[in-house]
Amino acid sequence: MLEIIHRDGLARIGKFSTAHGEIHTPTILPVVNPNIPTLTMEEMRNLGATAFITNSYIIRRNPKLREKAEKYGVHSLLGFNGPIMTDSGTFQSHVYSDVEFSNLEIVDFQRKIGSDISTILDIFSEPDFSYDRARAAVMETYRRMAELPQVDDTIIAGPIQGSLHMDLRKLSAELMSASQAGYLPIGGVVPLLENYRYDDLVDVILSSKINADFSKPVHLFGGGHPMFMGMAVLLGVDVFDSASYVKYARDNRMLFQDGSRDLSKIGSFPRWSPLYGKYTVEEVRNAAPEERFKLLSMHNLSAIFNELEEIREQIYQQRLWQYVEARSRSHPYLFRAFLRLLDHSGTLERFEDLSKKSTFFYFDEYSERVPYFKRIERNLGYIMTPERGNYRVLSPDNWHPGRTHSAEFISLYERTAERFLVPWNNTVIPVELDETYPFQQMISSGFVRPDSIAAAADIPEGGEPVDAVEGATRNFRLERVRMVADFQFGSGTGKKLFSDECEVRVSRSTGRLRSVLLKGQLMATLRAHDGFFTLGIAGAQKLLDISPGLMNRIVVTDDSAEFNAQGYNVFFKFVKKFDSSIIAGNEVLVVDDKDNLVAVGKSTVSGPEMGYYKKGVAVKVHRGIREKPEADQD
Ligand code: GUN
């Protein structure tokens, strides 16, 4: 079972245990062919490998290897005492249309030789398979999973098949998730990878991933080219395996993070290459074939681990989307896949955090189709396409960032009754949200689309004054906190959560809104870094009273409730029910069976993921009801 350490949408830095140690993800398992060792284990470990994959079918067929593996185990055979995954011979059966062993025999063999992750003999579903043929492959693969006895001493890998038929990928993901498989490789994709069909891979990976059990690591069979790894991780792939480092080396080709290059065409090695400073390009070109093969394999494996290291860092900083967006410009096929990715923004949005550690980058119109933009559209749709007449787009004279703290602006706002919108990257947003993520936490290229709402809107020339409305009275600060609450907790909550009696406090040093109180009790604090709320117990209780059904809630067991009330975190295994539309990183109400509030905290994952995880923290509690009331500090 995978435990999340950091996340960015579907991408995750995580870890899971095997009998020979933990595997930290995302990672790649280099393919080791026990017949033809290219690099030594030590060389590969020095380049970053921490786990490997080998083929049990090849071992089983070779009497010498078989004997050694059966006697001493696969770890001794490979000379590595960490995690080893074994494949089953499916790929050989696919290429040579014949394997000599049954599914039960080959799985039993893997178990016997001490494999940490054993793979069933699945049916490889080619991209051009008809629906019926692909369905038969999915069902036979499932039958083979179901015929296994309960196996406890190895993790079973249950491949997801289904060709390019997305409903079959979904079916296969659901069947495998419900089975004893603890590990879910996406299979049948090598032909897509070999032919740069990354756009189709986007569909295949996503329909497999979002229908799979999120607590099971997802593996992409054969996905070893660094240029596609970022996108695959963004779609939820945790582990790769690949022989690409040797396959490319055989053809005198070198892997780079943005593609492959011919040894015959390059002028120098990059600094990160293990060949840099040790060999000239000329020397490698003229080396004996086996020596050259080895050197290029080392370079290639290094390129792969370099890219994985960068991807990990991008997840940590929650900038993976921007990284993939930039990377996709390095190759037209990758860009084609990026366009396909944008088609899925609505689906990906459900997994995005409420706000990110990193600044939102606005480049051009493509930036308006990213998952987070879908959330803005969904939450603010009625404002993004304003009806003429009931809104006003403020001119730069009336508004610019930071202006909403000035007495002039507040007076202007409070004397009028119109909806005030401000230009933001070819669109308009409510002025009340101008300090909330990502509206302020953003760097823009300033790109202007000819048909942009902001450009076409009637921004008054020369600061035409906004008309005052007789008798209009509204409270800007209260309207601002209500609008933020609408965005964060659901349309219509703001007004109910923060009644007219609420007092909105402002920071003396910055002038920014800081907290909302009701009758001296702290309802919520507005965070400076993302402009969203952290709820106090009084605010959480009010939100509970106004949210119907399971909305904004996580229901925990009675045992857990006791601890959570004292301020301790909620663990996944104690979650009984939850709102499936919870946004990762958002405030959630921790309640007991009888819908009594016990604590308030931050959800670590989104609603669609919540039910799957068994290990780790589900809610980082910041306040339990039995703790002493929080003070409002300036
Ligand atoms: N290696 C590459 N593709 C596959 C696949 O679909 N199944 C298995 N078991 N191994 C693979």
XYZ file of C-alpha atoms and ligand atoms in Angstrom:
645
model
C 0.000 0.000 0.000
C 1.351 3.322 -1.049
C 1.738 6.174 1.381
C 1.792 9.715 0.023
C 4.622 11.992 1.110
C 3.978 14.941 -1.230
C 1.410 15.482 -3.955
C 0.644 17.704 -6.883
C -2.650 16.731 -8.520
C -2.480 13.059 -9.467
C 1.318 13.103 -9.196
C 2.753 11.911 -5.937
C 5.990 11.356 -4.112
C 5.296 8.232 -2.105
C 6.656 5.022 -0.691
C 5.572 1.437 -0.261
C 7.093 -1.595 1.386
C 8.262 -4.838 -0.170
C 9.884 -7.841 1.509
C 13.305 -6.432 0.591
C 12.765 -2.822 1.578
C 10.825 0.270 0.610
C 10.415 1.585 -2.910
C 10.318 5.368 -3.081
C 8.291 6.748 -5.961
C 8.347 8.035 -8.630
C 11.101 5.728 -9.790
C 12.173 3.404 -12.550
C 13.113 -0.233 -12.248
C 15.905 -0.836 -14.772
C 15.369 -4.087 -16.679
C 18.087 -6.598 -15.895
C 18.518 -9.444 -18.351
C 20.234 -12.175 -16.344
C 21.592 -13.672 -19.584
C 23.246 -10.486 -20.791
C 24.306 -8.235 -17.928
C 25.247 -4.863 -19.399
C 26.105 -2.806 -16.342
C 26.985 -4.186 -12.933
C 24.534 -3.752 -10.071
C 26.988 -1.384 -8.460
C 27.244 0.764 -11.572
C 23.449 1.009 -11.803
C 23.059 1.769 -8.120
C 25.644 4.522 -8.408
C 23.532 6.052 -11.167
C 20.418 6.074 -8.958
C 18.756 2.645 -9.220
C 17.242 1.398 -5.962
C 15.102 -1.469 -7.296
C 15.117 -3.649 -10.407
C 12.906 -5.744 -12.646
C 13.902 -8.986 -14.296
C 12.070 -11.619 -16.264
C 11.080 -14.830 -14.513
C 10.247 -16.476 -17.821
C 13.813 -16.061 -19.058
C 15.139 -17.440 -15.759
C 12.713 -20.371 -15.755
C 13.643 -21.415 -19.298
C 17.388 -21.436 -18.734
C 18.379 -24.530 -16.690
C 21.433 -22.905 -15.095
C 19.645 -19.706 -14.119
C 16.625 -21.659 -12.947
C 18.671 -23.890 -10.714
C 20.545 -21.002 -9.144
C 17.352 -18.982 -8.651
C 15.458 -21.899 -7.124
C 18.334 -22.727 -4.822
C 19.495 -19.274 -3.717
C 16.733 -16.921 -4.804
C 16.473 -14.180 -7.398
C 18.261 -11.676 -5.130
C 21.339 -13.838 -5.060
C 21.074 -14.471 -8.798
C 21.166 -10.734 -9.521
C 23.509 -9.898 -6.652
C 21.133 -7.315 -5.153
C 19.484 -7.426 -1.779
C 16.839 -4.704 -2.341
C 13.402 -4.822 -4.009
C 13.153 -6.931 -7.172
C 10.089 -7.187 -9.384
C 9.715 -10.047 -11.854
C 7.708 -10.073 -15.076
C 5.946 -13.149 -16.331
C 6.678 -13.785 -19.970
C 3.615 -11.984 -21.293
C 5.756 -9.808 -23.496
C 7.654 -12.852 -24.866
C 4.354 -14.566 -25.528
C 3.173 -11.427 -27.297
C 6.302 -11.220 -29.470
C 6.895 -14.949 -30.092
C 3.256 -16.080 -29.639
C 4.226 -18.960 -27.467
C 5.083 -19.521 -23.814
C 5.747 -22.856 -22.249
C 4.270 -22.247 -18.829
C 0.838 -21.663 -17.426
C -0.114 -18.643 -15.383
C -0.170 -20.661 -12.148
C 3.230 -22.201 -12.880
C 4.947 -18.911 -13.634
C 3.477 -17.090 -10.625
C 4.404 -19.969 -8.364
C 7.931 -19.899 -9.765
C 8.247 -16.173 -9.039
C 7.085 -16.720 -5.500
C 9.523 -19.586 -5.072
C 12.540 -17.568 -6.164
C 11.614 -14.835 -3.685
C 10.418 -12.107 -6.007
C 9.128 -9.016 -4.163
C 6.576 -8.184 -6.870
C 5.372 -11.071 -9.067
C 3.420 -10.558 -12.290
C 0.623 -12.753 -13.581
C 0.679 -14.022 -17.168
C -1.619 -11.322 -18.525
C -2.835 -11.020 -22.115
C -1.116 -8.236 -24.006
C -3.775 -6.123 -25.707
C -2.405 -4.430 -28.830
C -3.520 -0.872 -29.667
C -5.264 -2.099 -32.833
C -7.299 -4.831 -31.131
C -11.017 -4.746 -31.882
C -13.329 -4.096 -28.981
C -14.269 -7.767 -28.676
C -10.706 -8.977 -28.817
C -9.559 -6.400 -26.275
C -12.460 -7.291 -23.987
C -11.504 -10.964 -24.205
C -7.917 -10.008 -23.213
C -9.205 -8.046 -20.217
C -11.499 -10.844 -19.065
C -8.901 -13.593 -19.515
C -6.337 -11.488 -17.634
C -8.852 -11.102 -14.840
C -9.631 -14.828 -14.851
C -5.929 -15.514 -14.429
C -5.780 -13.130 -11.490
C -8.827 -14.733 -9.904
C -7.506 -18.292 -10.313
C -4.464 -17.573 -8.115
C -4.641 -18.871 -4.579
C -4.284 -16.185 -1.908
C -0.600 -15.293 -2.007
C 0.938 -13.545 0.989
C 4.681 -13.657 0.530
C 4.930 -11.573 -2.645
C 3.055 -8.536 -3.972
C 1.019 -9.558 -7.021
C 1.084 -7.244 -10.038
C -2.227 -7.274 -11.917
C -1.816 -5.562 -15.288
C -4.536 -3.279 -16.636
C -5.214 -4.100 -20.292
C -7.896 -2.953 -22.755
C -6.098 -1.587 -25.815
C -7.391 1.859 -26.836
C -10.929 1.168 -25.629
C -11.245 3.462 -22.643
C -14.269 1.769 -21.125
C -12.265 -1.478 -21.161
C -9.314 0.221 -19.462
C -11.803 1.374 -16.842
C -13.279 -2.109 -16.484
C -9.819 -3.661 -16.241
C -8.688 -1.075 -13.649
C -11.783 -1.766 -11.550
C -11.426 -5.560 -11.777
C -7.732 -5.481 -10.886
C -8.306 -2.999 -8.068
C -10.897 -5.281 -6.494
C -8.629 -8.342 -6.788
C -5.702 -9.380 -4.592
C -3.345 -7.438 -6.892
C -1.377 -4.997 -4.748
C 0.346 -3.368 -7.671
C -1.172 -2.174 -10.948
C 0.931 -1.997 -14.103
C -0.616 -0.461 -17.216
C 0.074 -3.000 -19.956
C -0.085 -3.266 -23.710
C 1.445 0.177 -24.225
C 4.901 -0.613 -25.632
C 3.734 -0.127 -29.264
C 2.338 3.294 -28.304
C 5.593 4.291 -26.610
C 7.700 3.048 -29.504
C 5.669 5.031 -31.999
C 5.579 8.257 -29.972
C 1.804 7.957 -29.614
C 1.927 9.940 -26.394
C -1.518 11.473 -27.028
C -3.145 8.024 -26.963
C -1.067 7.183 -23.908
C -2.570 10.172 -22.104
C -6.039 8.664 -22.578
C -4.905 5.164 -21.640
C -3.056 6.194 -18.491
C -5.794 8.502 -17.264
C -8.657 6.072 -17.777
C -6.653 3.366 -16.045
C -5.503 5.576 -13.186
C -8.700 7.316 -12.139
C -10.591 4.041 -12.057
C -7.933 2.224 -10.051
C -7.444 1.907 -6.312
C -5.332 4.949 -5.392
C -3.523 3.096 -2.641
C -1.968 0.677 -5.143
C 1.171 1.814 -6.955
C 0.643 2.316 -10.710
C 3.389 1.190 -13.065
C 3.815 1.958 -16.775
C 5.164 -1.141 -18.528
C 8.028 -0.109 -20.813
C 7.744 3.639 -20.232
C 11.420 4.384 -20.000
C 12.008 7.404 -22.201
C 12.723 10.481 -20.088
C 10.849 12.800 -22.447
C 7.440 11.314 -21.532
C 8.043 10.636 -17.854
C 6.901 14.018 -16.546
C 3.572 13.730 -18.308
C 3.118 10.124 -17.158
C 3.823 11.083 -13.533
C 1.429 14.010 -13.833
C -1.215 11.455 -14.826
C -0.490 9.347 -11.753
C 2.214 6.861 -12.782
C 4.415 5.952 -9.809
C 6.847 3.433 -11.258
C 8.406 2.849 -14.671
C 10.470 -0.004 -15.979
C 12.531 0.028 -19.032
C 15.179 -1.544 -21.098
C 15.382 1.665 -23.123
C 18.760 2.562 -21.659
C 20.259 -0.520 -23.337
C 17.996 -0.611 -26.390
C 18.921 2.927 -27.388
C 22.579 2.301 -26.587
C 22.574 -0.674 -28.990
C 21.598 1.756 -31.751
C 24.240 4.313 -30.708
C 21.498 6.596 -29.467
C 21.658 8.725 -26.382
C 18.736 9.655 -24.172
C 18.214 13.247 -23.100
C 15.447 14.774 -21.031
C 13.889 16.286 -24.145
C 14.454 13.480 -26.668
C 17.135 11.214 -28.120
C 20.236 12.129 -30.057
C 22.586 10.134 -32.309
C 26.108 9.632 -31.044
C 27.248 10.394 -34.609
C 25.661 13.848 -34.450
C 26.525 15.198 -31.038
C 29.376 17.614 -30.403
C 29.903 17.115 -26.681
C 28.573 15.343 -23.610
C 26.518 17.350 -21.136
C 28.025 18.026 -17.732
C 25.606 15.674 -15.969
C 26.628 12.717 -18.134
C 28.901 10.159 -16.465
C 30.927 10.342 -19.704
C 31.611 14.069 -19.329
C 35.250 14.852 -18.663
C 36.207 11.179 -18.871
C 35.834 10.611 -22.591
C 35.657 12.735 -25.696
C 32.815 12.060 -28.114
C 35.445 10.877 -30.576
C 36.786 8.318 -28.107
C 33.334 6.875 -27.479
C 32.568 6.721 -31.202
C 35.808 4.824 -31.799
C 35.547 2.530 -28.775
C 35.109 -1.231 -29.232
C 31.361 -2.019 -29.711
C 30.871 -3.627 -26.294
C 32.685 -0.816 -24.497
C 30.696 1.811 -26.420
C 27.452 0.002 -25.612
C 28.285 0.027 -21.938
C 29.241 3.702 -21.881
C 26.103 4.760 -23.729
C 23.963 2.596 -21.411
C 25.455 4.441 -18.455
C 24.741 7.777 -20.031
C 21.165 6.724 -20.814
C 20.405 5.447 -17.349
C 21.807 8.669 -15.964
C 19.468 10.716 -18.200
C 16.515 8.737 -16.843
C 17.413 9.190 -13.185
C 18.220 12.860 -13.736
C 14.771 13.411 -15.144
C 13.127 11.524 -12.278
C 15.007 13.639 -9.771
C 13.764 16.787 -11.488
C 10.182 15.461 -11.592
C 10.333 14.720 -7.879
C 11.457 18.265 -7.172
C 8.683 19.656 -9.386
C 6.103 17.665 -7.405
C 7.597 18.900 -4.151
C 7.242 22.494 -5.341
C 3.829 21.709 -6.902
C 4.946 22.958 -10.277
C 4.737 19.732 -12.289
C 2.075 21.049 -14.656
C 4.218 24.037 -15.600
C 7.207 21.767 -16.064
C 5.245 19.451 -18.354
C 3.809 22.426 -20.238
C 7.302 23.792 -20.882
C 8.716 20.329 -21.700
C 5.945 19.611 -24.169
C 7.353 22.300 -26.463
C 10.457 20.201 -27.034
C 8.787 17.802 -29.467
C 5.653 18.079 -31.625
C 4.418 14.633 -30.537
C 4.785 15.650 -26.933
C 2.905 18.863 -27.635
C 0.166 16.842 -29.300
C -0.074 14.860 -26.084
C -0.163 18.093 -24.090
C -3.180 19.201 -26.155
C -4.839 15.890 -25.311
C -3.997 16.487 -21.670
C -5.806 19.825 -21.841
C -8.923 17.992 -23.047
C -8.883 16.215 -19.682
C -8.478 19.339 -17.542
C -11.995 18.989 -16.157
C -11.167 15.513 -14.842
C -7.747 16.512 -13.533
C -9.210 19.513 -11.711
C -10.820 17.218 -9.132
C -7.358 16.214 -7.920
C -5.796 19.686 -7.756
C -4.977 21.207 -4.390
C -6.870 24.268 -3.171
C -3.710 26.300 -3.628
C -0.156 25.458 -4.544
C 3.186 26.214 -2.971
C 4.289 27.772 -6.238
C 3.173 30.822 -8.204
C 0.657 30.301 -11.014
C 2.299 30.951 -14.405
C 0.196 32.468 -17.142
C 1.861 32.084 -20.538
C -0.813 32.240 -23.242
C -4.251 30.909 -24.135
C -3.174 27.359 -23.283
C -2.727 28.498 -19.687
C -6.463 29.184 -19.660
C -7.206 25.518 -20.290
C -5.216 24.086 -17.377
C -7.012 22.168 -14.596
C -6.965 25.032 -12.098
C -8.629 27.317 -14.640
C -11.436 24.763 -14.906
C -11.981 25.153 -11.194
C -12.158 28.920 -11.510
C -14.603 28.526 -14.380
C -16.705 26.083 -12.395
C -16.750 28.256 -9.298
C -17.093 31.609 -10.999
C -18.762 30.664 -14.268
C -21.570 33.121 -13.791
C -19.107 35.955 -13.382
C -16.644 34.997 -16.083
C -19.350 35.511 -18.705
C -21.035 38.581 -17.247
C -24.439 39.735 -18.359
C -24.172 43.308 -19.518
C -25.630 45.799 -17.119
C -25.152 44.267 -13.732
C -21.414 44.491 -13.551
C -18.639 46.953 -14.067
C -15.065 46.217 -15.055
C -12.970 48.607 -13.025
C -10.501 50.845 -14.803
C -6.883 51.071 -13.667
C -7.791 54.387 -12.003
C -10.230 52.685 -9.705
C -8.372 49.473 -9.124
C -4.880 48.018 -9.219
C -3.371 45.288 -7.048
C -3.216 46.414 -3.419
C -5.753 49.179 -4.053
C -8.544 47.347 -2.263
C -7.006 48.338 1.076
C -7.341 52.038 0.417
C -10.072 54.122 1.993
C -10.968 55.577 -1.443
C -11.593 52.182 -2.946
C -13.618 50.960 -0.003
C -15.711 54.116 -0.044
C -16.296 53.765 -3.793
C -17.300 50.139 -3.382
C -19.609 50.761 -0.471
C -21.494 53.602 -2.177
C -22.422 51.419 -5.153
C -24.377 48.240 -5.749
C -22.842 46.900 -8.939
C -20.738 43.788 -9.196
C -17.137 44.952 -9.569
C -14.925 42.911 -11.829
C -11.242 43.403 -12.486
C -9.232 42.338 -15.545
C -7.176 39.204 -15.062
C -5.402 37.487 -17.970
C -7.953 37.921 -20.740
C -10.807 37.383 -18.385
C -12.337 39.151 -15.434
C -12.647 38.146 -11.793
C -14.638 39.535 -8.879
C -12.617 42.237 -7.148
C -13.350 40.526 -3.828
C -11.038 37.648 -4.873
C -8.089 39.726 -5.993
C -5.869 38.528 -3.136
C -6.836 34.851 -3.295
C -4.841 32.098 -5.060
C -4.135 32.116 -7.962
C -5.395 35.609 -8.739
C -2.605 37.422 -6.956
C -0.079 34.569 -6.622
C 0.610 34.700 -10.333
C 3.192 35.739 -12.896
C 1.752 36.630 -16.292
C 3.328 37.077 -19.700
C 0.748 39.773 -20.401
C -0.367 37.889 -23.515
C -3.556 39.411 -24.950
C -6.101 37.318 -26.793
C -8.090 39.341 -29.374
C -11.374 37.943 -28.097
C -10.543 38.283 -24.423
C -13.360 39.302 -22.096
C -11.067 41.717 -20.294
C -9.975 43.451 -23.501
C -13.499 43.674 -24.890
C -15.124 44.806 -21.669
C -16.159 48.411 -21.218
C -13.315 49.598 -19.087
C -14.109 53.284 -18.706
C -11.576 55.497 -20.445
C -9.722 57.932 -18.253
C -11.182 56.707 -15.009
C -14.820 57.566 -15.512
C -16.264 57.589 -12.029
C -18.368 54.678 -10.940
C -21.914 55.803 -10.315
C -22.954 56.016 -6.745
C -26.299 54.435 -5.976
C -28.657 56.226 -3.692
C -28.884 54.443 -0.384
C -26.503 51.680 -1.358
C -24.630 50.311 1.589
C -22.463 47.282 1.522
C -19.461 46.323 3.524
C -16.458 45.547 1.309
C -14.619 43.516 3.897
C -17.640 41.379 4.625
C -18.338 40.910 0.913
C -14.735 39.871 0.413
C -14.772 37.194 3.095
C -18.118 35.918 1.808
C -16.814 35.615 -1.737
C -13.711 33.719 -0.568
C -15.975 31.390 1.446
C -18.142 30.788 -1.636
C -15.049 29.805 -3.615
C -13.696 27.616 -0.829
C -16.799 25.948 0.641
C -19.399 26.093 -2.118
C -21.519 28.682 -3.820
C -23.895 30.405 -1.422
C -22.084 29.505 1.811
C -20.426 32.891 2.318
C -23.521 34.798 3.310
C -24.723 32.091 5.674
C -21.305 31.522 7.219
C -20.531 35.172 7.835
C -23.627 37.019 8.998
C -23.918 40.812 9.132
C -22.924 40.735 12.798
C -19.469 39.422 11.969
C -16.490 41.647 12.588
C -13.704 41.547 10.014
C -10.304 42.461 11.433
C -7.474 43.959 9.448
C -3.743 43.576 10.019
C -2.314 46.765 11.459
C 0.974 46.308 9.633
C -0.215 45.303 6.121
C -3.810 46.498 5.961
C -4.857 43.053 4.708
C -7.885 41.262 6.073
C -6.824 38.887 8.757
C -9.664 37.325 10.680
C -13.413 37.137 11.117
C -14.980 37.132 14.564
C -18.522 36.696 15.811
C -19.372 37.829 19.319
C -15.687 37.716 20.231
C -15.204 34.164 18.941
C -12.725 33.451 16.143
C -14.614 32.176 13.097
C -11.746 32.094 10.608
C -8.300 33.431 9.795
C -7.464 34.568 6.280
C -4.058 33.154 5.322
C -1.593 35.675 3.940
C 0.078 33.251 1.517
C -2.975 32.094 -0.454
C -5.873 34.269 0.694
C -8.000 31.298 1.810
C -9.460 30.601 5.241
C -8.288 28.500 8.119
C -11.401 27.870 10.195
C -11.650 28.255 13.940
C -13.989 26.024 15.944
C -16.764 28.641 15.914
C -16.510 28.953 12.115
C -16.368 25.179 11.699
C -19.492 24.729 13.816
C -21.315 27.347 11.743
C -20.166 25.736 8.473
C -21.447 22.404 9.788
C -24.838 23.922 10.611
C -25.263 25.347 7.115
C -23.787 22.458 5.054
C -26.352 19.781 4.186
C -25.675 16.018 4.089
C -22.006 15.099 3.978
C -20.924 18.439 2.496
C -17.483 19.584 3.751
C -17.395 16.623 6.177
C -15.255 13.647 7.083
C -16.972 11.181 9.408
C -14.594 9.292 11.709
C -14.936 6.313 14.055
C -15.733 7.024 17.696
C -12.239 5.944 18.777
C -10.671 8.391 16.393
C -13.086 11.191 17.356
C -11.776 11.090 20.945
C -8.250 11.806 19.740
C -9.195 14.282 17.040
C -11.154 16.322 19.598
C -7.846 16.776 21.420
C -6.190 18.075 18.276
C -4.581 14.901 16.888
C -4.604 14.138 13.155
C -7.157 11.857 11.466
C -5.678 8.698 9.938
C -7.152 7.204 6.769
C -8.036 3.940 8.439
C -10.483 5.708 10.775
C -12.411 7.527 8.035
C -15.926 6.082 7.702
C -17.641 8.460 5.288
C -16.728 11.661 3.524
C -17.841 14.306 1.040
C -16.604 12.990 -2.335
C -16.132 16.538 -3.634
C -13.571 17.521 -1.007
C -10.715 19.541 -2.466
C -7.219 18.420 -1.466
C -5.688 20.918 0.944
C -9.055 22.448 1.838
C -10.557 22.853 5.300
C -12.778 19.923 6.316
C -15.068 19.324 9.247
C -14.235 16.223 11.252
C -17.458 14.830 12.701
C -18.511 11.721 14.592
C -21.296 9.306 13.652
C -23.945 11.592 15.108
C -22.707 14.577 13.105
C -21.140 16.301 16.108
C -18.127 18.432 15.270
C -14.964 17.030 16.823
C -12.234 18.912 14.971
C -11.364 21.004 11.948
C -8.343 20.516 9.720
C -6.907 20.290 6.257
C -7.685 17.342 3.997
C -4.487 15.809 2.618
C -6.192 14.327 -0.471
C -9.233 14.954 -2.667
C -12.648 13.335 -2.242
C -12.203 10.880 -5.147
C -9.012 9.534 -3.505
C -10.121 9.573 0.120
C -11.718 6.126 0.327
C -8.687 4.244 -0.956
C -5.753 5.108 1.232
C -5.182 3.041 4.340
C -1.841 4.398 5.510
C -1.036 7.905 6.618
C -2.827 11.085 7.603
C -6.175 11.980 6.011
C -6.761 15.257 7.872
C -4.108 17.438 9.428
C -6.133 18.681 12.372
C -5.384 22.222 13.458
C -8.031 22.498 16.132
C -9.991 19.974 18.185
C -13.089 20.892 20.168
C -11.481 19.909 23.449
C -8.525 22.218 22.993
C -8.695 25.618 24.559
C -10.189 28.289 22.277
C -7.806 29.860 19.802
C -6.795 33.471 20.210
C -6.754 35.998 17.411
C -3.202 37.269 17.214
C -1.925 40.143 15.179
N 6.010 -5.669 -20.640
C 5.645 -4.746 -21.538
N 4.300 -4.746 -21.695
C 3.794 -5.674 -20.872
C 2.467 -6.126 -20.577
O 1.465 -5.653 -21.119
N 2.374 -7.142 -19.647
C 3.473 -7.678 -19.028
N 3.293 -8.639 -18.119
N 4.716 -7.269 -19.307
C 4.872 -6.270 -20.206
